[in-house]
Amino acid sequence: MQVRAAQGSLRALLWDVDGTLAETELDGHRIAFNRAFAEHGLPWRWDRSTYIGLLAISGGRERLRRFLRRQQGEEPEGSLLDALHQAKQVHYRELVVAGEVQLRPGVRRLIEAAAAAGLQQAIVTTSGREAVAALLENQLSDQSRWLPLRVCADDVAAKKPDPEAYVLALQRLGVEPGQAVALEDSPAGLAAATAAGLRCLVTLSAAFSQASVSLFRSASSLTDGLGEPMAPTRVLQGPACAGGLITLSYLEQLPPVP
């Protein structure tokens, strides 16, 4: 692929992972947690509505801790928390390797376009590094090299909606907030991005498809996806999208954060 120097004011794309790159939450992490519960002989099973409720808490380990505390009425033992979370990570990787978790439509297209245009790209997530690597290696393969910077849960003290992860990514890339766009799917991710001064495109994932649009009023654009030629995106808030495809030109025209 021929790469040209980045033009215009857009120099970087900052990608969230869970729900943005792929429908990992309901189709991946939730199922992996349920398998971990079954493996340890525990009676709990998270259905879709239960898990969507738990998504108000950033980070899988934090969600698990909150759930166990609610079930047991006290702070869970560290050994149980560790065992369940480690088992969940194994099951999640198995799901990804088996192809049960796929990139959302338009993601590969936009990553390729950004790479061809010479833009920097980074992962900014509250997920663990191992889970991120599993998804990128299995879904993007050699193209994962276009996302060399990965700011993960282990790199920051505070998770989204705190902006720490985005601030760190901007520092490591050497770009100003106005030169980058964040791609997110959740209210917490949007809050983190805008608090860091970033324009933010929200592509609603399955977990947030029924959420009130008012939760995303600070988004530069709110859509139901990035779009493909046979499945154009629908803009719910923000600039109109000609052709139904989110492109670099579309991202560059997004209004700045107030």
PDB file of C-alpha atoms in Angstrom:
ATOM      1  CA  MET A   1       0.000   0.000   0.000  1.00  0.00           C
ATOM      2  CA  GLN A   2       1.277   3.453  -0.900  1.00  0.00           C
ATOM      3  CA  VAL A   3       1.281   5.756   2.122  1.00  0.00           C
ATOM      4  CA  ARG A   4       1.141   9.524   1.728  1.00  0.00           C
ATOM      5  CA  ALA A   5       1.777  12.172   4.350  1.00  0.00           C
ATOM      6  CA  ALA A   6      -1.268  13.198   6.362  1.00  0.00           C
ATOM      7  CA  GLN A   7      -2.947  16.289   4.989  1.00  0.00           C
ATOM      8  CA  GLY A   8      -5.211  18.857   6.618  1.00  0.00           C
ATOM      9  CA  SER A   9      -5.899  19.226  10.311  1.00  0.00           C
ATOM     10  CA  LEU A  10      -6.620  15.553  11.018  1.00  0.00           C
ATOM     11  CA  ARG A  11      -3.478  13.710  12.077  1.00  0.00           C
ATOM     12  CA  ALA A  12      -4.684  10.831  14.240  1.00  0.00           C
ATOM     13  CA  LEU A  13      -7.566   8.451  14.926  1.00  0.00           C
ATOM     14  CA  LEU A  14      -8.008   7.121  18.456  1.00  0.00           C
ATOM     15  CA  TRP A  15     -10.001   3.895  18.553  1.00  0.00           C
ATOM     16  CA  ASP A  16     -11.944   2.489  21.447  1.00  0.00           C
ATOM     17  CA  VAL A  17     -12.167  -1.323  21.285  1.00  0.00           C
ATOM     18  CA  ASP A  18     -15.156  -2.902  23.005  1.00  0.00           C
ATOM     19  CA  GLY A  19     -18.302  -2.076  21.050  1.00  0.00           C
ATOM     20  CA  THR A  20     -16.443   0.220  18.649  1.00  0.00           C
ATOM     21  CA  LEU A  21     -14.039  -2.023  16.757  1.00  0.00           C
ATOM     22  CA  ALA A  22     -16.225  -5.076  17.338  1.00  0.00           C
ATOM     23  CA  GLU A  23     -19.338  -6.189  19.217  1.00  0.00           C
ATOM     24  CA  THR A  24     -17.163  -7.645  21.936  1.00  0.00           C
ATOM     25  CA  GLU A  25     -19.370  -6.872  24.912  1.00  0.00           C
ATOM     26  CA  LEU A  26     -22.541  -8.889  24.344  1.00  0.00           C
ATOM     27  CA  ASP A  27     -21.046 -11.458  21.956  1.00  0.00           C
ATOM     28  CA  GLY A  28     -17.682 -11.884  23.653  1.00  0.00           C
ATOM     29  CA  HIS A  29     -17.077 -10.721  27.206  1.00  0.00           C
ATOM     30  CA  ARG A  30     -20.587 -11.574  28.445  1.00  0.00           C
ATOM     31  CA  ILE A  31     -20.405 -15.124  27.118  1.00  0.00           C
ATOM     32  CA  ALA A  32     -16.876 -15.532  28.476  1.00  0.00           C
ATOM     33  CA  PHE A  33     -18.000 -14.446  31.950  1.00  0.00           C
ATOM     34  CA  ASN A  34     -20.873 -16.940  31.840  1.00  0.00           C
ATOM     35  CA  ARG A  35     -18.475 -19.731  30.879  1.00  0.00           C
ATOM     36  CA  ALA A  36     -16.197 -18.736  33.738  1.00  0.00           C
ATOM     37  CA  PHE A  37     -19.132 -18.914  36.188  1.00  0.00           C
ATOM     38  CA  ALA A  38     -20.069 -22.384  34.880  1.00  0.00           C
ATOM     39  CA  GLU A  39     -16.464 -23.567  35.067  1.00  0.00           C
ATOM     40  CA  HIS A  40     -16.358 -22.663  38.748  1.00  0.00           C
ATOM     41  CA  GLY A  41     -19.733 -24.229  39.494  1.00  0.00           C
ATOM     42  CA  LEU A  42     -21.442 -20.916  40.178  1.00  0.00           C
ATOM     43  CA  PRO A  43     -25.157 -20.435  39.409  1.00  0.00           C
ATOM     44  CA  TRP A  44     -24.959 -16.990  37.817  1.00  0.00           C
ATOM     45  CA  ARG A  45     -25.639 -16.292  34.151  1.00  0.00           C
ATOM     46  CA  TRP A  46     -25.641 -12.790  32.728  1.00  0.00           C
ATOM     47  CA  ASP A  47     -28.344 -12.254  30.114  1.00  0.00           C
ATOM     48  CA  ARG A  48     -28.102  -9.351  27.686  1.00  0.00           C
ATOM     49  CA  SER A  49     -30.135  -6.909  29.778  1.00  0.00           C
ATOM     50  CA  THR A  50     -28.142  -7.696  32.938  1.00  0.00           C
ATOM     51  CA  TYR A  51     -24.866  -7.169  31.160  1.00  0.00           C
ATOM     52  CA  ILE A  52     -26.009  -3.923  29.538  1.00  0.00           C
ATOM     53  CA  GLY A  53     -26.774  -2.657  33.033  1.00  0.00           C
ATOM     54  CA  LEU A  54     -23.299  -3.640  34.206  1.00  0.00           C
ATOM     55  CA  LEU A  55     -21.721  -1.674  31.353  1.00  0.00           C
ATOM     56  CA  ALA A  56     -22.282   1.468  33.400  1.00  0.00           C
ATOM     57  CA  ILE A  57     -19.138   0.294  35.224  1.00  0.00           C
ATOM     58  CA  SER A  58     -15.908   0.633  33.224  1.00  0.00           C
ATOM     59  CA  GLY A  59     -13.651  -2.408  33.124  1.00  0.00           C
ATOM     60  CA  GLY A  60     -14.511  -6.107  33.224  1.00  0.00           C
ATOM     61  CA  ARG A  61     -12.807  -6.763  36.532  1.00  0.00           C
ATOM     62  CA  GLU A  62     -14.616  -3.817  38.094  1.00  0.00           C
ATOM     63  CA  ARG A  63     -17.962  -5.075  36.778  1.00  0.00           C
ATOM     64  CA  LEU A  64     -17.286  -8.495  38.230  1.00  0.00           C
ATOM     65  CA  ARG A  65     -16.317  -7.038  41.607  1.00  0.00           C
ATOM     66  CA  ARG A  66     -19.488  -4.939  41.747  1.00  0.00           C
ATOM     67  CA  PHE A  67     -21.651  -7.943  40.809  1.00  0.00           C
ATOM     68  CA  LEU A  68     -20.025 -10.232  43.399  1.00  0.00           C
ATOM     69  CA  ARG A  69     -20.378  -7.581  46.083  1.00  0.00           C
ATOM     70  CA  ARG A  70     -24.075  -7.292  45.262  1.00  0.00           C
ATOM     71  CA  GLN A  71     -24.567 -11.054  45.332  1.00  0.00           C
ATOM     72  CA  GLN A  72     -22.578 -11.736  48.493  1.00  0.00           C
ATOM     73  CA  GLY A  73     -23.347  -8.576  50.423  1.00  0.00           C
ATOM     74  CA  GLU A  74     -19.669  -7.961  51.093  1.00  0.00           C
ATOM     75  CA  GLU A  75     -16.396  -7.340  49.336  1.00  0.00           C
ATOM     76  CA  PRO A  76     -15.512 -10.510  47.358  1.00  0.00           C
ATOM     77  CA  GLU A  77     -12.429 -12.516  48.179  1.00  0.00           C
ATOM     78  CA  GLY A  78      -9.507 -11.555  45.995  1.00  0.00           C
ATOM     79  CA  SER A  79      -8.789 -15.179  45.140  1.00  0.00           C
ATOM     80  CA  LEU A  80     -12.300 -15.711  43.738  1.00  0.00           C
ATOM     81  CA  LEU A  81     -12.178 -12.456  41.810  1.00  0.00           C
ATOM     82  CA  ASP A  82      -8.787 -13.361  40.336  1.00  0.00           C
ATOM     83  CA  ALA A  83      -9.812 -16.892  39.411  1.00  0.00           C
ATOM     84  CA  LEU A  84     -13.016 -15.834  37.691  1.00  0.00           C
ATOM     85  CA  HIS A  85     -11.401 -13.002  35.793  1.00  0.00           C
ATOM     86  CA  GLN A  86      -8.500 -15.170  34.628  1.00  0.00           C
ATOM     87  CA  ALA A  87     -10.911 -17.882  33.466  1.00  0.00           C
ATOM     88  CA  LYS A  88     -12.980 -15.269  31.662  1.00  0.00           C
ATOM     89  CA  GLN A  89      -9.890 -14.026  29.801  1.00  0.00           C
ATOM     90  CA  VAL A  90      -9.136 -17.551  28.587  1.00  0.00           C
ATOM     91  CA  HIS A  91     -12.702 -18.077  27.386  1.00  0.00           C
ATOM     92  CA  TYR A  92     -12.754 -14.678  25.690  1.00  0.00           C
ATOM     93  CA  ARG A  93      -9.613 -15.476  23.720  1.00  0.00           C
ATOM     94  CA  GLU A  94     -11.118 -18.815  22.673  1.00  0.00           C
ATOM     95  CA  LEU A  95     -14.215 -17.013  21.368  1.00  0.00           C
ATOM     96  CA  VAL A  96     -12.105 -14.544  19.405  1.00  0.00           C
ATOM     97  CA  VAL A  97      -9.863 -17.235  17.923  1.00  0.00           C
ATOM     98  CA  ALA A  98     -12.977 -19.211  16.916  1.00  0.00           C
ATOM     99  CA  GLY A  99     -14.223 -16.189  14.977  1.00  0.00           C
ATOM    100  CA  GLU A 100     -17.211 -15.578  17.230  1.00  0.00           C
ATOM    101  CA  VAL A 101     -16.321 -11.884  17.513  1.00  0.00           C
ATOM    102  CA  GLN A 102     -16.021  -9.953  14.245  1.00  0.00           C
ATOM    103  CA  LEU A 103     -15.043  -6.382  13.363  1.00  0.00           C
ATOM    104  CA  ARG A 104     -18.009  -4.086  12.907  1.00  0.00           C
ATOM    105  CA  PRO A 105     -18.831  -3.044   9.325  1.00  0.00           C
ATOM    106  CA  GLY A 106     -16.652  -0.211   8.053  1.00  0.00           C
ATOM    107  CA  VAL A 107     -13.913  -0.593  10.665  1.00  0.00           C
ATOM    108  CA  ARG A 108     -11.357  -2.278   8.418  1.00  0.00           C
ATOM    109  CA  ARG A 109     -12.168   0.141   5.589  1.00  0.00           C
ATOM    110  CA  LEU A 110     -11.539   3.219   7.752  1.00  0.00           C
ATOM    111  CA  ILE A 111      -8.375   1.797   9.351  1.00  0.00           C
ATOM    112  CA  GLU A 112      -6.980   1.071   5.886  1.00  0.00           C
ATOM    113  CA  ALA A 113      -7.899   4.545   4.643  1.00  0.00           C
ATOM    114  CA  ALA A 114      -6.239   6.216   7.626  1.00  0.00           C
ATOM    115  CA  ALA A 115      -3.092   4.139   7.169  1.00  0.00           C
ATOM    116  CA  ALA A 116      -2.950   4.979   3.447  1.00  0.00           C
ATOM    117  CA  ALA A 117      -3.333   8.678   4.288  1.00  0.00           C
ATOM    118  CA  GLY A 118      -0.435   8.568   6.732  1.00  0.00           C
ATOM    119  CA  LEU A 119      -2.510   9.223   9.844  1.00  0.00           C
ATOM    120  CA  GLN A 120      -1.370   7.914  13.183  1.00  0.00           C
ATOM    121  CA  GLN A 121      -3.751   5.461  14.843  1.00  0.00           C
ATOM    122  CA  ALA A 122      -3.949   4.242  18.405  1.00  0.00           C
ATOM    123  CA  ILE A 123      -6.046   2.039  20.627  1.00  0.00           C
ATOM    124  CA  VAL A 124      -7.473   3.735  23.726  1.00  0.00           C
ATOM    125  CA  THR A 125      -9.404   1.317  25.903  1.00  0.00           C
ATOM    126  CA  THR A 126     -10.154   0.285  29.456  1.00  0.00           C
ATOM    127  CA  SER A 127      -9.764  -3.375  28.464  1.00  0.00           C
ATOM    128  CA  GLY A 128      -6.717  -5.441  29.348  1.00  0.00           C
ATOM    129  CA  ARG A 129      -3.819  -5.662  26.919  1.00  0.00           C
ATOM    130  CA  GLU A 130      -4.218  -9.428  26.420  1.00  0.00           C
ATOM    131  CA  ALA A 131      -7.860  -9.121  25.332  1.00  0.00           C
ATOM    132  CA  VAL A 132      -6.999  -6.273  22.955  1.00  0.00           C
ATOM    133  CA  ALA A 133      -4.125  -8.210  21.400  1.00  0.00           C
ATOM    134  CA  ALA A 134      -6.326 -11.266  20.876  1.00  0.00           C
ATOM    135  CA  LEU A 135      -8.898  -9.262  18.923  1.00  0.00           C
ATOM    136  CA  LEU A 136      -6.424  -7.295  16.812  1.00  0.00           C
ATOM    137  CA  GLU A 137      -4.247 -10.291  15.943  1.00  0.00           C
ATOM    138  CA  ASN A 138      -7.182 -12.451  14.929  1.00  0.00           C
ATOM    139  CA  GLN A 139      -9.291  -9.852  13.127  1.00  0.00           C
ATOM    140  CA  LEU A 140      -6.674  -7.526  11.624  1.00  0.00           C
ATOM    141  CA  SER A 141      -3.689  -9.891  11.402  1.00  0.00           C
ATOM    142  CA  ASP A 142      -0.771  -8.033   9.738  1.00  0.00           C
ATOM    143  CA  GLN A 143      -2.861  -4.866   9.536  1.00  0.00           C
ATOM    144  CA  SER A 144      -2.707  -4.598  13.324  1.00  0.00           C
ATOM    145  CA  ARG A 145       0.681  -2.953  12.775  1.00  0.00           C
ATOM    146  CA  TRP A 146      -1.251   0.179  11.826  1.00  0.00           C
ATOM    147  CA  LEU A 147      -2.322   0.415  15.483  1.00  0.00           C
ATOM    148  CA  PRO A 148       1.056   0.250  17.230  1.00  0.00           C
ATOM    149  CA  LEU A 149       0.159   2.432  20.210  1.00  0.00           C
ATOM    150  CA  ARG A 150      -2.228   0.697  22.588  1.00  0.00           C
ATOM    151  CA  VAL A 151      -3.218   2.508  25.761  1.00  0.00           C
ATOM    152  CA  CYS A 152      -4.940  -0.130  27.878  1.00  0.00           C
ATOM    153  CA  ALA A 153      -6.300  -0.524  31.387  1.00  0.00           C
ATOM    154  CA  ASP A 154      -2.859  -1.368  32.762  1.00  0.00           C
ATOM    155  CA  ASP A 155      -1.436   1.964  31.588  1.00  0.00           C
ATOM    156  CA  VAL A 156      -3.662   4.288  33.600  1.00  0.00           C
ATOM    157  CA  ALA A 157      -4.800   4.762  37.174  1.00  0.00           C
ATOM    158  CA  ALA A 158      -8.326   5.881  36.248  1.00  0.00           C
ATOM    159  CA  LYS A 159     -10.565   4.309  33.625  1.00  0.00           C
ATOM    160  CA  LYS A 160     -13.127   5.960  31.378  1.00  0.00           C
ATOM    161  CA  PRO A 161     -15.031   8.276  31.824  1.00  0.00           C
ATOM    162  CA  ASP A 162     -11.813   9.737  33.210  1.00  0.00           C
ATOM    163  CA  PRO A 163      -9.825  11.258  30.301  1.00  0.00           C
ATOM    164  CA  GLU A 164      -6.448   9.911  31.494  1.00  0.00           C
ATOM    165  CA  ALA A 165      -6.162   7.259  28.772  1.00  0.00           C
ATOM    166  CA  TYR A 166      -6.869   9.753  25.996  1.00  0.00           C
ATOM    167  CA  VAL A 167      -4.527  12.356  27.440  1.00  0.00           C
ATOM    168  CA  LEU A 168      -1.765   9.736  27.596  1.00  0.00           C
ATOM    169  CA  ALA A 169      -2.403   8.646  24.001  1.00  0.00           C
ATOM    170  CA  LEU A 170      -2.214  12.230  22.738  1.00  0.00           C
ATOM    171  CA  GLN A 171       1.055  12.756  24.607  1.00  0.00           C
ATOM    172  CA  ARG A 172       2.604   9.601  23.182  1.00  0.00           C
ATOM    173  CA  LEU A 173       1.486  10.427  19.641  1.00  0.00           C
ATOM    174  CA  GLY A 174       2.656  14.013  19.927  1.00  0.00           C
ATOM    175  CA  VAL A 175      -0.580  15.523  18.602  1.00  0.00           C
ATOM    176  CA  GLU A 176      -2.925  18.172  19.917  1.00  0.00           C
ATOM    177  CA  PRO A 177      -6.553  17.295  20.742  1.00  0.00           C
ATOM    178  CA  GLY A 178      -7.805  19.340  17.786  1.00  0.00           C
ATOM    179  CA  GLN A 179      -5.706  17.217  15.410  1.00  0.00           C
ATOM    180  CA  ALA A 180      -7.353  13.921  16.359  1.00  0.00           C
ATOM    181  CA  VAL A 181     -10.768  12.271  16.453  1.00  0.00           C
ATOM    182  CA  ALA A 182     -11.854   9.617  18.932  1.00  0.00           C
ATOM    183  CA  LEU A 183     -14.181   6.807  17.895  1.00  0.00           C
ATOM    184  CA  GLU A 184     -16.392   5.503  20.685  1.00  0.00           C
ATOM    185  CA  ASP A 185     -19.659   3.692  21.336  1.00  0.00           C
ATOM    186  CA  SER A 186     -20.588   4.473  24.940  1.00  0.00           C
ATOM    187  CA  PRO A 187     -21.432   7.430  27.191  1.00  0.00           C
ATOM    188  CA  ALA A 188     -18.381   6.734  29.350  1.00  0.00           C
ATOM    189  CA  GLY A 189     -16.076   6.686  26.352  1.00  0.00           C
ATOM    190  CA  LEU A 190     -17.617   9.855  24.961  1.00  0.00           C
ATOM    191  CA  ALA A 191     -17.180  11.614  28.303  1.00  0.00           C
ATOM    192  CA  ALA A 192     -13.514  10.575  28.446  1.00  0.00           C
ATOM    193  CA  ALA A 193     -12.804  11.746  24.906  1.00  0.00           C
ATOM    194  CA  THR A 194     -14.498  15.130  25.200  1.00  0.00           C
ATOM    195  CA  ALA A 195     -12.896  15.780  28.597  1.00  0.00           C
ATOM    196  CA  ALA A 196      -9.555  15.342  26.840  1.00  0.00           C
ATOM    197  CA  GLY A 197     -10.618  17.996  24.309  1.00  0.00           C
ATOM    198  CA  LEU A 198     -11.222  15.546  21.463  1.00  0.00           C
ATOM    199  CA  ARG A 199     -13.888  15.534  18.815  1.00  0.00           C
ATOM    200  CA  CYS A 200     -15.733  12.264  19.126  1.00  0.00           C
ATOM    201  CA  LEU A 201     -17.673  10.145  16.654  1.00  0.00           C
ATOM    202  CA  VAL A 202     -19.989   7.744  18.473  1.00  0.00           C
ATOM    203  CA  THR A 203     -21.059   4.645  16.558  1.00  0.00           C
ATOM    204  CA  LEU A 204     -23.757   3.041  18.662  1.00  0.00           C
ATOM    205  CA  SER A 205     -23.042  -0.584  19.486  1.00  0.00           C
ATOM    206  CA  ALA A 206     -25.699  -3.217  20.158  1.00  0.00           C
ATOM    207  CA  ALA A 207     -25.309  -2.618  23.890  1.00  0.00           C
ATOM    208  CA  PHE A 208     -26.268   1.066  23.538  1.00  0.00           C
ATOM    209  CA  SER A 209     -28.585   0.940  20.537  1.00  0.00           C
ATOM    210  CA  GLN A 210     -31.614   1.576  22.750  1.00  0.00           C
ATOM    211  CA  ALA A 211     -29.992   4.251  24.893  1.00  0.00           C
ATOM    212  CA  SER A 212     -31.400   7.765  24.909  1.00  0.00           C
ATOM    213  CA  VAL A 213     -29.814  10.022  22.318  1.00  0.00           C
ATOM    214  CA  SER A 214     -29.586  12.662  25.043  1.00  0.00           C
ATOM    215  CA  LEU A 215     -26.736  10.665  26.607  1.00  0.00           C
ATOM    216  CA  PHE A 216     -24.645  11.495  23.542  1.00  0.00           C
ATOM    217  CA  ARG A 217     -25.445  15.174  23.090  1.00  0.00           C
ATOM    218  CA  SER A 218     -21.747  16.133  23.399  1.00  0.00           C
ATOM    219  CA  ALA A 219     -20.747  13.880  20.479  1.00  0.00           C
ATOM    220  CA  SER A 220     -19.489  15.613  17.341  1.00  0.00           C
ATOM    221  CA  SER A 221     -21.457  12.988  15.441  1.00  0.00           C
ATOM    222  CA  LEU A 222     -23.710  10.107  16.477  1.00  0.00           C
ATOM    223  CA  THR A 223     -24.326   7.280  14.009  1.00  0.00           C
ATOM    224  CA  ASP A 224     -25.409   3.661  13.979  1.00  0.00           C
ATOM    225  CA  GLY A 225     -22.105   2.555  12.433  1.00  0.00           C
ATOM    226  CA  LEU A 226     -19.314   3.477  10.035  1.00  0.00           C
ATOM    227  CA  GLY A 227     -21.172   2.207   6.991  1.00  0.00           C
ATOM    228  CA  GLU A 228     -20.395  -0.025   4.034  1.00  0.00           C
ATOM    229  CA  PRO A 229     -21.520   0.400   0.399  1.00  0.00           C
ATOM    230  CA  MET A 230     -24.355  -2.099   0.849  1.00  0.00           C
ATOM    231  CA  ALA A 231     -25.154  -1.013   4.409  1.00  0.00           C
ATOM    232  CA  PRO A 232     -24.934   2.794   4.684  1.00  0.00           C
ATOM    233  CA  THR A 233     -24.719   4.440   8.077  1.00  0.00           C
ATOM    234  CA  ARG A 234     -27.522   6.483   9.558  1.00  0.00           C
ATOM    235  CA  VAL A 235     -26.575   9.805  11.178  1.00  0.00           C
ATOM    236  CA  LEU A 236     -28.608  10.473  14.315  1.00  0.00           C
ATOM    237  CA  GLN A 237     -26.825  13.696  15.269  1.00  0.00           C
ATOM    238  CA  GLY A 238     -24.190  15.790  13.544  1.00  0.00           C
ATOM    239  CA  PRO A 239     -23.207  16.601   9.954  1.00  0.00           C
ATOM    240  CA  ALA A 240     -24.933  14.748   7.117  1.00  0.00           C
ATOM    241  CA  CYS A 241     -22.903  11.903   5.657  1.00  0.00           C
ATOM    242  CA  ALA A 242     -22.903  11.792   1.859  1.00  0.00           C
ATOM    243  CA  GLY A 243     -23.019   8.260   0.532  1.00  0.00           C
ATOM    244  CA  GLY A 244     -23.610   6.762   3.965  1.00  0.00           C
ATOM    245  CA  LEU A 245     -19.920   6.058   4.583  1.00  0.00           C
ATOM    246  CA  ILE A 246     -17.873   7.571   7.406  1.00  0.00           C
ATOM    247  CA  THR A 247     -14.665   8.704   5.699  1.00  0.00           C
ATOM    248  CA  LEU A 248     -11.591  10.697   6.666  1.00  0.00           C
ATOM    249  CA  SER A 249     -13.114  13.736   4.950  1.00  0.00           C
ATOM    250  CA  TYR A 250     -16.225  13.361   7.076  1.00  0.00           C
ATOM    251  CA  LEU A 251     -14.178  13.088  10.278  1.00  0.00           C
ATOM    252  CA  GLU A 252     -12.099  16.125   9.377  1.00  0.00           C
ATOM    253  CA  GLN A 253     -15.219  18.307   9.063  1.00  0.00           C
ATOM    254  CA  LEU A 254     -16.576  17.384  12.489  1.00  0.00           C
ATOM    255  CA  PRO A 255     -17.148  20.434  14.681  1.00  0.00           C
ATOM    256  CA  PRO A 256     -14.671  21.078  17.495  1.00  0.00           C
ATOM    257  CA  VAL A 257     -15.460  20.404  21.127  1.00  0.00           C
ATOM    258  CA  PRO A 258     -17.195  23.469  22.615  1.00  0.00           C
TER     259      PRO A 258
END
